Short mmCIF file of C-alpha atoms in Angstrom, two decimals:
data_model
loop_
_atom_site.label_atom_id
_atom_site.label_comp_id
_atom_site.label_asym_id
_atom_site.label_seq_id
_atom_site.Cartn_x
_atom_site.Cartn_y
_atom_site.Cartn_z
CA MET A 24 -21.21 -84.65 178.64
CA SER A 25 -24.68 -83.91 177.43
CA HIS A 26 -24.10 -80.60 178.44
CA HIS A 27 -20.96 -80.04 176.60
CA TYR A 28 -22.26 -80.95 173.32
CA MET A 29 -25.70 -78.24 173.91
CA LYS A 30 -22.94 -75.63 174.97
CA LEU A 31 -21.04 -76.39 171.53
CA ASP A 32 -24.26 -76.56 169.68
CA LEU A 33 -25.17 -73.16 170.99
CA ILE A 34 -22.02 -72.07 169.96
CA MET A 35 -21.98 -73.29 166.42
CA VAL A 36 -25.23 -71.15 166.22
CA ASP A 37 -23.64 -68.51 167.41
CA ALA A 38 -21.29 -68.31 164.42
CA VAL A 39 -23.94 -68.79 161.67
CA ALA A 40 -26.37 -66.65 163.06
CA PRO A 41 -27.49 -63.62 161.23
CA THR A 42 -26.95 -60.18 162.49
CA ILE A 43 -29.81 -58.45 164.68
CA SER A 44 -30.27 -56.18 160.86
CA GLU A 45 -30.30 -59.02 159.03
CA PHE A 46 -32.91 -61.14 161.20
CA THR A 47 -34.55 -58.09 161.51
CA ILE A 48 -34.98 -57.80 157.23
CA ILE A 49 -36.31 -61.21 157.42
CA PHE A 50 -38.69 -61.43 160.32
CA SER A 51 -40.32 -58.14 158.95
CA ILE A 52 -40.82 -60.07 155.58
CA ALA A 53 -42.11 -62.98 157.14
CA THR A 54 -44.13 -61.19 159.76
CA LEU A 55 -45.88 -58.84 156.42
CA GLY A 56 -46.30 -62.25 154.68
CA MET A 57 -48.37 -63.47 157.60
CA LEU A 58 -50.66 -60.30 157.47
CA ALA A 59 -51.01 -60.39 153.72
CA LEU A 60 -52.21 -63.91 154.37
CA ALA A 61 -54.99 -62.84 157.07
CA MET A 62 -55.83 -60.12 154.83
CA VAL A 63 -56.13 -62.17 151.98
CA ILE A 64 -58.77 -65.04 153.60
CA VAL A 65 -60.55 -61.61 155.19
CA PHE A 66 -61.30 -60.63 151.32
CA PHE A 67 -61.65 -63.75 150.27
CA VAL A 68 -64.68 -64.33 152.60
CA LEU A 69 -66.19 -60.88 151.79
CA PHE A 70 -66.20 -61.37 148.33
CA TYR A 71 -67.12 -65.03 148.70
CA GLN A 72 -70.33 -64.36 150.89
CA ARG A 73 -71.37 -61.79 148.29
CA LYS A 74 -70.77 -63.51 145.16
CA MET A 75 -72.60 -66.70 147.03
CA LEU A 76 -75.73 -64.48 148.00
CA GLU A 77 -75.98 -62.97 144.54
CA ASN A 78 -76.19 -67.08 143.27
CA LYS A 79 -78.61 -67.42 146.08
CA LEU A 80 -80.55 -64.49 145.01
CA GLN A 81 -80.43 -65.39 141.35
CA ARG A 82 -81.17 -69.25 142.33
CA GLN A 83 -84.72 -67.91 144.08
CA LYS A 84 -85.48 -65.40 141.53
CA LEU A 85 -85.68 -68.10 139.06
CA GLU A 86 -87.23 -70.38 141.07
CA THR A 87 -89.57 -67.77 141.69
CA GLU A 88 -90.23 -67.08 137.93
CA HIS A 89 -90.72 -70.89 137.50
CA GLN A 90 -93.16 -71.24 139.86
CA GLU A 91 -94.84 -67.78 138.61
CA LYS A 92 -95.14 -69.99 135.19
CA MET A 93 -95.99 -72.74 136.52
CA LEU A 94 -99.21 -70.93 138.45
CA MET A 95 -99.69 -69.35 135.13
CA ALA A 96 -99.73 -72.46 133.22
CA ALA A 97 -102.35 -74.02 135.65
CA LEU A 98 -104.56 -71.19 135.18
CA GLU A 99 -104.25 -70.71 131.73
CA SER A 100 -105.17 -74.67 131.65
CA GLN A 101 -108.08 -74.01 133.65
CA GLU A 102 -109.55 -71.18 132.16
CA HIS A 103 -109.22 -73.13 128.49
CA GLU A 104 -111.12 -75.81 129.94
CA ARG A 105 -113.75 -73.59 131.50
CA GLU A 106 -113.76 -72.31 128.19
CA ARG A 107 -114.12 -75.55 125.93
CA LEU A 108 -117.33 -76.14 128.79
CA ALA A 109 -118.71 -73.46 128.42
CA ARG A 110 -118.21 -73.62 124.11
CA ASP A 111 -119.57 -76.88 123.96
CA LEU A 112 -122.62 -75.88 126.34
CA HIS A 113 -123.60 -73.08 124.50
CA ASP A 114 -123.08 -74.29 120.48
CA SER A 115 -124.34 -77.78 121.91
CA ILE A 116 -126.96 -78.48 124.98
CA GLY A 117 -127.93 -74.91 124.47
CA LEU A 118 -128.94 -74.45 120.98
CA MET A 119 -130.57 -77.92 121.36
CA LEU A 120 -132.60 -76.71 124.68
CA SER A 121 -133.41 -73.87 122.76
CA THR A 122 -135.02 -75.44 119.61
CA ILE A 123 -137.05 -77.88 121.46
CA ARG A 124 -138.44 -74.88 123.74
CA ILE A 125 -139.33 -73.55 120.18
CA SER A 126 -140.74 -76.84 119.18
CA LEU A 127 -142.87 -77.04 122.19
CA MET A 128 -143.96 -73.14 121.94
CA THR A 129 -145.01 -73.74 118.19
CA PRO A 130 -148.18 -75.31 117.78
CA PRO A 131 -148.80 -77.61 114.76
CA LYS A 132 -149.32 -75.69 111.62
CA ILE A 133 -150.99 -79.22 110.05
CA GLU A 134 -153.32 -81.04 111.88
CA GLY A 135 -152.17 -84.79 112.95
CA SER A 136 -148.54 -84.20 113.38
CA GLU A 137 -148.41 -83.68 116.70
CA SER A 138 -146.80 -87.10 116.88
CA GLY A 139 -144.46 -86.14 113.92
CA MET A 140 -143.37 -83.25 116.37
CA THR A 141 -143.24 -85.12 119.54
CA GLN A 142 -140.87 -87.54 117.53
CA GLN A 143 -138.69 -84.68 116.86
CA VAL A 144 -138.63 -83.69 120.19
CA LYS A 145 -137.72 -86.57 121.66
CA THR A 146 -134.78 -87.39 119.10
CA MET A 147 -133.58 -83.73 119.81
CA ILE A 148 -133.86 -84.87 123.57
CA ASP A 149 -131.88 -87.85 122.78
CA ASP A 150 -128.95 -85.93 121.48
CA THR A 151 -128.81 -83.81 124.36
CA ILE A 152 -128.71 -86.38 126.08
CA ASP A 153 -125.66 -87.71 123.68
CA SER A 154 -124.09 -84.54 124.33
CA VAL A 155 -124.53 -84.11 127.82
CA ARG A 156 -122.41 -87.49 128.14
CA ARG A 157 -119.91 -86.34 125.74
CA ILE A 158 -118.99 -83.51 127.76
CA SER A 159 -119.34 -85.34 130.74
CA ARG A 160 -117.16 -88.01 129.40
CA ASP A 161 -114.33 -85.40 128.62
CA LEU A 162 -114.58 -83.83 132.05
CA MET A 163 -114.10 -87.15 133.49
CA PRO A 164 -113.78 -90.46 131.19
CA PRO A 165 -116.20 -93.34 132.53
CA SER A 166 -113.65 -95.86 131.76
CA LEU A 167 -111.08 -94.09 133.49
CA GLU A 168 -113.11 -94.93 136.53
CA ARG A 169 -114.09 -98.25 135.72
CA PHE A 170 -111.22 -99.59 133.93
CA GLY A 171 -108.49 -97.45 134.88
CA PHE A 172 -105.77 -95.59 132.75
CA ALA A 173 -105.04 -97.70 130.44
CA GLN A 174 -108.07 -97.93 128.86
CA ALA A 175 -108.90 -94.93 129.03
CA VAL A 176 -106.44 -93.65 127.35
CA HIS A 177 -107.30 -96.40 124.71
CA GLU A 178 -111.00 -95.03 123.94
CA MET A 179 -109.40 -91.32 124.23
CA CYS A 180 -107.31 -92.72 121.28
CA ASN A 181 -110.36 -94.08 119.56
CA GLN A 182 -112.03 -90.70 120.20
CA TYR A 183 -109.29 -88.79 118.95
CA ALA A 184 -108.83 -90.95 115.73
CA MET A 185 -112.20 -91.05 115.16
CA VAL A 186 -112.84 -86.69 115.10
CA SER A 187 -109.51 -85.79 113.79
CA GLY A 188 -109.12 -88.51 111.24
CA VAL A 189 -105.33 -88.83 112.14
CA LYS A 190 -104.65 -92.01 112.65
CA VAL A 191 -103.93 -92.61 116.41
CA GLU A 192 -102.64 -96.45 117.12
CA PHE A 193 -102.22 -97.60 120.59
CA LEU A 194 -100.57 -100.42 121.92
CA GLU A 195 -100.35 -101.76 125.55
CA ASN A 196 -97.68 -104.01 127.16
CA GLY A 197 -97.21 -105.81 130.56
CA SER A 198 -100.22 -106.34 132.80
CA ALA A 199 -101.65 -103.40 134.17
CA VAL A 200 -100.92 -102.33 137.93
CA SER A 201 -103.80 -100.70 139.97
CA MET A 202 -102.70 -96.96 140.97
CA ASP A 203 -104.43 -94.11 142.93
CA LYS A 204 -106.77 -92.71 140.97
CA SER A 205 -105.70 -89.25 141.52
CA LYS A 206 -102.59 -90.40 140.03
CA GLU A 207 -104.58 -92.07 136.97
CA ILE A 208 -106.55 -88.81 136.04
CA MET A 209 -103.09 -86.61 136.48
CA LEU A 210 -101.59 -89.11 134.06
CA PHE A 211 -104.19 -89.47 132.05
CA ARG A 212 -104.29 -85.65 131.44
CA ILE A 213 -100.55 -85.48 130.37
CA VAL A 214 -101.29 -88.10 128.09
CA GLN A 215 -104.20 -86.30 126.86
CA GLU A 216 -102.95 -83.03 126.42
CA LEU A 217 -99.42 -84.39 124.38
CA VAL A 218 -101.64 -86.39 121.98
CA ASN A 219 -103.55 -82.88 122.36
CA ASN A 220 -100.44 -81.05 121.51
CA ALA A 221 -99.17 -83.78 118.41
CA LEU A 222 -102.97 -83.64 116.24
CA LYS A 223 -102.61 -79.84 116.73
CA HIS A 224 -99.25 -78.78 115.90
CA SER A 225 -97.20 -81.88 114.88
CA GLY A 226 -99.04 -82.33 110.85
CA SER A 227 -98.05 -85.99 111.32
CA ALA A 228 -100.38 -88.54 109.70
CA ILE A 229 -100.20 -91.00 112.73
CA ILE A 230 -99.55 -90.42 116.44
CA HIS A 231 -98.41 -93.60 118.69
CA VAL A 232 -99.24 -93.89 121.84
CA SER A 233 -98.12 -97.13 124.10
CA ILE A 234 -98.11 -98.17 127.40
CA GLN A 235 -95.07 -100.46 129.58
CA TRP A 236 -96.20 -102.02 132.14
CA THR A 237 -93.04 -103.83 134.34
CA HIS A 238 -92.11 -102.23 137.70
CA LEU A 239 -92.24 -98.95 136.07
CA LEU A 240 -95.18 -97.46 133.81
CA GLU A 241 -93.49 -95.90 130.92
CA VAL A 242 -95.84 -94.15 128.59
CA LYS A 243 -94.66 -92.73 125.26
CA VAL A 244 -96.42 -90.50 122.69
CA ALA A 245 -94.73 -90.17 119.08
CA ASP A 246 -95.52 -88.83 116.01
CA GLN A 247 -93.65 -88.04 112.91
CA GLY A 248 -94.12 -84.64 112.47
CA THR A 249 -92.66 -81.68 112.05
CA GLY A 250 -90.98 -81.13 115.99
CA PHE A 251 -89.82 -78.88 117.99
CA ASN A 252 -86.78 -76.81 120.05
CA ILE A 253 -87.66 -77.92 123.36
CA GLU A 254 -85.18 -75.05 124.64
CA GLU A 255 -87.03 -72.43 122.54
CA LYS A 256 -90.62 -73.81 123.46
CA LYS A 257 -89.54 -74.32 127.28
CA ASN A 258 -88.27 -70.34 127.49
CA ALA A 259 -90.96 -68.91 125.23
CA ALA A 260 -94.39 -67.41 127.34
CA SER A 261 -96.54 -69.11 124.86
CA GLY A 262 -95.13 -72.88 126.17
CA LEU A 263 -97.57 -73.49 128.78
CA GLY A 264 -99.04 -76.29 127.75
CA LEU A 265 -95.68 -78.14 128.29
CA PHE A 266 -95.13 -76.36 131.79
CA ASN A 267 -98.40 -78.52 132.70
CA ILE A 268 -97.54 -81.02 131.92
CA GLN A 269 -94.06 -80.72 133.64
CA ASN A 270 -96.04 -79.47 136.73
CA ARG A 271 -98.31 -82.33 136.21
CA ALA A 272 -95.20 -84.56 136.31
CA LYS A 273 -93.53 -82.80 138.75
CA ILE A 274 -96.04 -83.38 141.15
CA LEU A 275 -96.74 -87.57 140.19
CA GLY A 276 -93.16 -88.13 140.70
CA ALA A 277 -92.75 -89.10 137.20
CA SER A 278 -89.70 -88.21 134.69
CA LEU A 279 -90.56 -86.74 131.07
CA GLU A 280 -87.94 -86.84 128.37
CA TYR A 281 -88.76 -85.45 125.20
CA ASP A 282 -86.48 -86.33 121.85
CA THR A 283 -87.20 -84.34 119.50
CA GLY A 284 -86.26 -81.70 117.09
CA PRO A 285 -87.15 -79.71 114.16
CA ASN A 286 -88.57 -81.86 111.42
CA GLN A 287 -87.64 -84.96 113.52
CA GLY A 288 -90.99 -86.16 114.75
CA THR A 289 -91.54 -85.83 118.69
CA ILE A 290 -91.39 -88.67 121.05
CA VAL A 291 -92.36 -88.21 124.38
CA THR A 292 -91.27 -90.64 127.43
CA ILE A 293 -93.04 -90.84 130.64
CA LYS A 294 -91.82 -92.64 133.36
CA MET A 295 -93.01 -93.64 136.96
CA ARG A 296 -93.59 -95.86 139.82
CA CYS A 297 -96.48 -97.32 139.58
CA SER A 298 -97.04 -98.23 143.43
CA MET B 3 -37.61 -39.89 172.28
CA THR B 4 -35.69 -43.09 173.46
CA ILE B 5 -36.90 -46.38 172.55
CA GLN B 6 -37.83 -47.39 176.12
CA LEU B 7 -39.44 -44.28 176.41
CA LEU B 8 -41.71 -45.78 173.64
CA ARG B 9 -41.39 -49.08 174.91
CA GLU B 10 -43.57 -47.31 177.84
CA TYR B 11 -46.08 -45.65 175.98
CA SER B 12 -46.34 -48.78 173.98
CA ASN B 13 -47.37 -50.27 177.44
CA TYR B 14 -49.45 -47.38 178.38
CA PHE B 15 -51.41 -48.02 174.40
CA GLN B 16 -51.89 -51.39 175.06
CA TRP B 17 -53.56 -51.23 178.86
CA ALA B 18 -56.08 -48.41 177.36
CA GLY B 19 -56.65 -50.43 174.71
CA SER B 20 -57.83 -53.28 176.91
CA PHE B 21 -59.60 -50.76 179.29
CA PHE B 22 -61.50 -49.66 176.07
CA ILE B 23 -62.36 -52.85 175.28
CA CYS B 24 -64.18 -53.21 178.61
CA ILE B 25 -65.65 -49.73 177.99
CA ALA B 26 -67.29 -50.94 175.33
CA CYS B 27 -68.63 -54.11 177.07
CA ILE B 28 -70.24 -52.93 179.82
CA PRO B 29 -73.42 -50.78 178.23
CA LEU B 30 -76.62 -52.98 178.71
CA PHE B 31 -74.51 -55.67 179.99
CA LYS B 32 -77.04 -58.54 180.68
CA ASN B 33 -78.23 -58.74 177.04
CA ARG B 34 -74.98 -58.80 175.33
CA LYS B 35 -74.13 -61.98 173.39
CA ALA B 36 -72.10 -64.54 175.90
CA TYR B 37 -69.13 -63.95 173.55
CA ILE B 38 -69.09 -60.15 173.96
CA LYS B 39 -69.41 -60.94 177.73
CA THR B 40 -66.04 -63.10 177.89
CA LEU B 41 -64.57 -60.30 176.23
CA PHE B 42 -65.51 -57.93 178.79
CA PHE B 43 -63.50 -61.02 180.55
CA TYR B 44 -60.96 -61.04 178.29
CA GLY B 45 -60.47 -57.08 178.08
CA LEU B 46 -60.42 -57.35 182.05
CA SER B 47 -58.01 -59.97 182.44
CA SER B 48 -55.68 -58.07 180.32
CA ILE B 49 -55.58 -54.96 182.32
CA LEU B 50 -55.08 -56.88 185.81
CA PHE B 51 -52.27 -59.15 184.34
CA GLN B 52 -50.75 -55.88 182.80
CA ALA B 53 -51.18 -53.65 186.23
CA GLY B 54 -49.25 -57.26 187.62
CA GLN B 55 -46.29 -56.71 185.13
CA GLN B 56 -46.31 -52.67 185.88
CA LEU B 57 -46.22 -54.14 189.76
CA SER B 58 -43.32 -56.31 189.15
CA VAL B 59 -41.13 -53.60 187.39
CA SER B 60 -41.94 -50.68 189.69
CA PHE B 61 -41.75 -52.34 192.82
CA PHE B 62 -39.93 -56.00 192.43
CA ASN B 63 -37.32 -55.35 190.00
CA ASN B 64 -38.97 -57.37 187.20
CA GLN B 65 -39.24 -60.18 189.55
CA ASN B 66 -41.90 -62.61 188.14
CA ILE B 67 -42.36 -61.13 185.18
CA ASN B 68 -42.22 -63.88 182.49
CA GLN B 69 -43.94 -65.97 184.70
CA ILE B 70 -46.85 -62.95 184.39
CA GLY B 71 -46.53 -63.04 180.80
CA ASN B 72 -46.99 -66.52 180.56
CA GLY B 73 -49.84 -66.69 182.81
CA PHE B 74 -51.66 -64.31 180.83
CA VAL B 75 -50.84 -66.24 177.18
CA PHE B 76 -53.00 -69.21 179.44
CA PHE B 77 -55.93 -67.20 179.90
CA GLU B 78 -55.61 -65.42 176.98
CA SER B 79 -55.87 -68.47 175.04
CA ILE B 80 -58.60 -69.94 177.29
CA LEU B 81 -61.04 -66.86 177.35
CA LEU B 82 -60.69 -66.33 173.24
CA THR B 83 -61.08 -69.80 172.67
CA THR B 84 -64.34 -69.06 174.44
CA VAL B 85 -65.57 -66.25 172.47
CA PHE B 86 -65.54 -68.73 169.46
CA TRP B 87 -67.07 -71.43 171.52
CA PHE B 88 -69.54 -68.86 172.29
CA ALA B 89 -69.92 -67.54 169.05
CA VAL B 90 -71.08 -70.65 167.40
CA SER B 91 -74.02 -72.65 167.72
CA ASP B 92 -72.89 -76.17 166.17
CA ALA B 93 -72.64 -78.54 169.00
CA PHE B 94 -70.18 -79.85 165.93
CA TRP B 95 -68.31 -76.82 165.62
CA ARG B 96 -67.74 -76.49 169.38
CA LYS B 97 -66.90 -79.77 169.99
CA TRP B 98 -63.78 -79.15 167.59
CA ILE B 99 -63.01 -75.72 169.59
CA ALA B 100 -63.38 -77.89 172.81
CA THR B 101 -60.87 -80.15 171.33
CA LEU B 102 -58.57 -77.52 170.07
CA GLY B 103 -58.40 -75.26 173.61
CA GLY B 104 -57.91 -78.95 175.62
CA LEU B 105 -54.76 -79.75 173.02
CA TYR B 106 -53.56 -76.51 174.07
CA VAL B 107 -54.01 -76.52 177.48
CA ILE B 108 -51.91 -79.88 177.67
CA GLY B 109 -49.69 -77.86 175.33
CA TYR B 110 -49.09 -75.64 177.81
CA ILE B 111 -48.61 -77.75 180.75
CA VAL B 112 -46.39 -79.84 178.99
CA CYS B 113 -43.95 -76.78 177.79
CA ILE B 114 -44.08 -75.02 181.12
CA LEU B 115 -43.19 -78.33 183.00
CA PHE B 116 -40.75 -80.41 180.54
CA PHE B 117 -39.68 -77.07 178.01
CA GLN B 118 -38.66 -74.49 180.51
CA GLU B 119 -36.12 -73.50 178.14
CA ASN B 120 -38.06 -72.90 175.18
CA SER B 121 -41.18 -72.24 176.84
CA HIS B 122 -41.90 -68.52 176.08
CA SER B 123 -41.85 -69.40 172.52
CA LEU B 124 -43.73 -72.65 172.75
CA ILE B 125 -46.68 -71.72 174.59
CA ARG B 126 -46.90 -68.22 172.68
CA THR B 127 -46.34 -69.71 168.89
CA GLY B 128 -48.97 -72.46 170.64
CA ARG B 129 -51.68 -69.72 171.25
CA GLU B 130 -51.05 -68.06 168.01
CA MET B 131 -51.57 -71.01 165.84
CA LEU B 132 -54.67 -72.03 167.77
CA MET B 133 -56.00 -68.61 167.69
CA ILE B 134 -55.88 -68.75 164.01
CA VAL B 135 -56.74 -72.25 163.60
CA CYS B 136 -59.87 -71.12 165.11
CA SER B 137 -60.21 -67.39 163.44
CA VAL B 138 -60.05 -69.27 159.68
CA GLY B 139 -62.23 -72.26 161.05
CA TYR B 140 -64.74 -69.57 162.14
CA PHE B 141 -64.65 -67.92 158.73
CA PHE B 142 -65.03 -70.87 157.13
CA TYR B 143 -68.34 -71.48 159.65
CA LEU B 144 -69.30 -68.40 158.49
CA ILE B 145 -69.34 -69.16 154.53
CA ARG B 146 -71.48 -72.32 155.51
CA LYS B 147 -73.86 -70.53 157.10
CA LEU B 148 -74.00 -67.77 154.90
CA PRO B 149 -75.97 -64.85 156.09
CA GLU B 150 -77.75 -62.66 154.13
CA GLU B 151 -76.72 -59.18 155.59
CA ASN B 152 -73.46 -57.72 155.31
CA LEU B 153 -70.63 -59.68 157.26
CA LEU B 154 -69.51 -56.31 157.99
CA LYS B 155 -72.26 -55.58 160.62
CA PHE B 156 -71.52 -59.08 162.51
CA PRO B 157 -69.56 -57.76 165.70
CA MET B 158 -68.10 -61.38 165.55
CA PHE B 159 -66.68 -60.53 162.22
CA TRP B 160 -64.49 -57.72 163.74
CA ILE B 161 -63.37 -59.83 166.25
CA ASN B 162 -62.61 -62.93 164.14
CA THR B 163 -60.58 -60.17 161.86
CA ALA B 164 -58.89 -58.80 164.49
CA ILE B 165 -57.97 -61.86 166.22
CA LEU B 166 -56.42 -63.46 162.60
CA PHE B 167 -54.38 -60.32 162.22
CA PHE B 168 -53.10 -59.67 165.73
CA PHE B 169 -51.80 -63.80 165.82
CA ALA B 170 -50.77 -63.80 162.69
CA GLY B 171 -49.02 -60.84 163.04
CA THR B 172 -47.43 -61.68 165.79
CA PHE B 173 -46.92 -65.26 164.98
CA MET B 174 -43.39 -64.81 163.44
CA LEU B 175 -42.25 -62.93 166.88
CA SER B 176 -43.21 -65.76 169.24
CA LEU B 177 -41.82 -68.00 167.21
CA MET B 178 -38.54 -66.73 167.21
CA LEU B 179 -38.48 -65.58 170.54
CA ASP B 180 -36.31 -67.36 172.69
CA TYR B 181 -34.03 -67.16 169.22
CA ILE B 182 -33.93 -63.83 169.83
CA THR B 183 -33.03 -63.89 173.11
CA ASN B 184 -30.72 -66.66 173.59
CA VAL B 185 -29.05 -66.89 170.17
CA LEU B 186 -29.01 -63.25 169.15
CA HIS B 187 -28.91 -62.12 172.36
CA ASN B 188 -31.14 -59.23 171.90
CA ASP B 189 -33.44 -57.56 174.53
CA LEU B 190 -36.85 -57.40 172.14
CA ILE B 191 -37.16 -54.08 173.43
CA GLY B 192 -38.14 -52.82 169.80
CA PHE B 193 -39.75 -56.19 168.67
CA TRP B 194 -42.07 -55.82 171.50
CA THR B 195 -42.64 -51.68 171.40
CA PHE B 196 -43.99 -52.79 167.88
CA ARG B 197 -45.55 -55.81 169.41
CA ASN B 198 -47.23 -53.52 171.91
CA PHE B 199 -48.80 -51.03 169.31
CA PHE B 200 -49.97 -53.90 167.11
CA ARG B 201 -51.74 -55.09 169.86
CA PHE B 202 -53.21 -51.75 170.81
CA GLY B 203 -54.84 -51.88 167.08
CA PHE B 204 -55.93 -54.94 167.83
CA CYS B 205 -58.07 -53.88 170.79
CA LEU B 206 -59.83 -51.35 169.54
CA LEU B 207 -60.98 -53.60 166.89
CA LEU B 208 -62.22 -55.57 169.18
CA MET B 209 -63.50 -52.60 170.98
CA TYR B 210 -65.31 -51.52 167.88
CA ALA B 211 -66.82 -55.18 167.68
CA ALA B 212 -67.96 -54.64 171.44
CA TRP B 213 -69.68 -51.38 170.68
CA LEU B 214 -71.22 -52.48 166.94
CA ASP B 215 -72.54 -55.24 169.47
CA PHE B 216 -74.08 -52.48 171.41
CA THR B 217 -75.50 -51.04 169.07
CA LEU B 218 -77.58 -53.48 167.76
CA VAL B 219 -78.36 -54.78 171.18
CA LYS B 220 -79.87 -50.93 171.51
CA ASP B 221 -81.83 -51.75 168.53
CA SER B 222 -83.07 -55.27 169.12
CA LEU B 223 -84.73 -53.45 172.29
CA GLN B 224 -86.14 -50.85 170.89
CA GLY B 225 -88.10 -53.44 168.00
CA LYS B 226 -85.50 -53.11 165.13
CA LYS B 227 -84.25 -55.66 163.39
CA SER B 228 -80.85 -56.77 163.72
CA PRO B 229 -78.70 -59.47 161.97
CA VAL B 230 -78.50 -63.09 163.10
CA ILE B 231 -76.42 -65.91 162.54
#
């Protein structure tokens, strides 16, 4: 039975089947369609590979530029530090030691004035010692070594306030968590640079520095000064200080947020895990 | 020129194409990549099966000619799948290729045993689908790997392109094979002649890929840098 049905089916198919020429046209169109699809795939792969490679090269170029900028920032910062140290040594220690030398070389003109001169030399030596201490403290604050990051920042704020005449307020919340010394130094340098920038560029009469200890360490440096355009600064060749800060934050694994704009003041927030 | 004569020429062209593939694969054979060595065996099997078909036509009154053709379809599918298997280096991709190849073998056996009436069409359509999937998959693999050199310098790119074009071009013919013969009662001679010339082009592309690989191997033996995926 089934065999008869099959035969009947075949006859019906025969009745509606196209002629060979009609079939050839349809067949050719379908085959050409398949070939066109294959061609599209091949060209797409070639085009896509080139596009992706261009993007990759562009990314690599940007990365190299960024790293070069970072390196420049690090070198420049090192150079600034050396310059400052050289200036300090020359202007204070060198000058004082020269004065002491001259004082010691010059014989007293008035009889009996040796003790007065000795006193003067002693005072100058004391001043020199103070200067050496100050330079040393600037290089590596002893409080950072002894009492940790928060205390060092506190002292730094006091010193800056004293030297600049700008009010630098310090606030600490939560209980301090001890960190690696290398991390503390790096974080301290970031805060130092931020406060320094605020003092130099913001024109603000008051600077707030706050430290919040939770499971995260959150440090904020805020001023009410002129503010700046963060994107412009990032792209500017002179924005190496900013790069330096970012570089250090990156090494620390800390996040860095800038909330600023022209005439809106600046709030810089650093967040990092303490452990 | 009659269509029969053209068909005969197309057969010889096809034969020559397979021969060219073998010739291009032979120099520095030991140092060639595994997929090029497989390509050599593909060319060789193609020559042998075509010789078998020719013998069947000349001496045995077309006896078993379809069986020989079906046998070649099986070998072709396995060998070209092996080409893809050797061309990819990741275990993940190799697993996929092996699975697809395995599925095809099962499908082939099932068709030969249980669907004999439509088996010519089914096994060929299956082969075309397998090759198209492998080829598109290989392009995807290439995109993922993203080699930095120009893709046109890779032998496997040309092999893959040849496979994609040839099997996409013959897909409709394979699909309609049994319909053309059973329903349209056509002897396929025109379609098959076209297909044979098309296959000659396919063989030329494979030969170019094998030759390209030869130049790369020669360069690398001379200490020059060659592109690697």
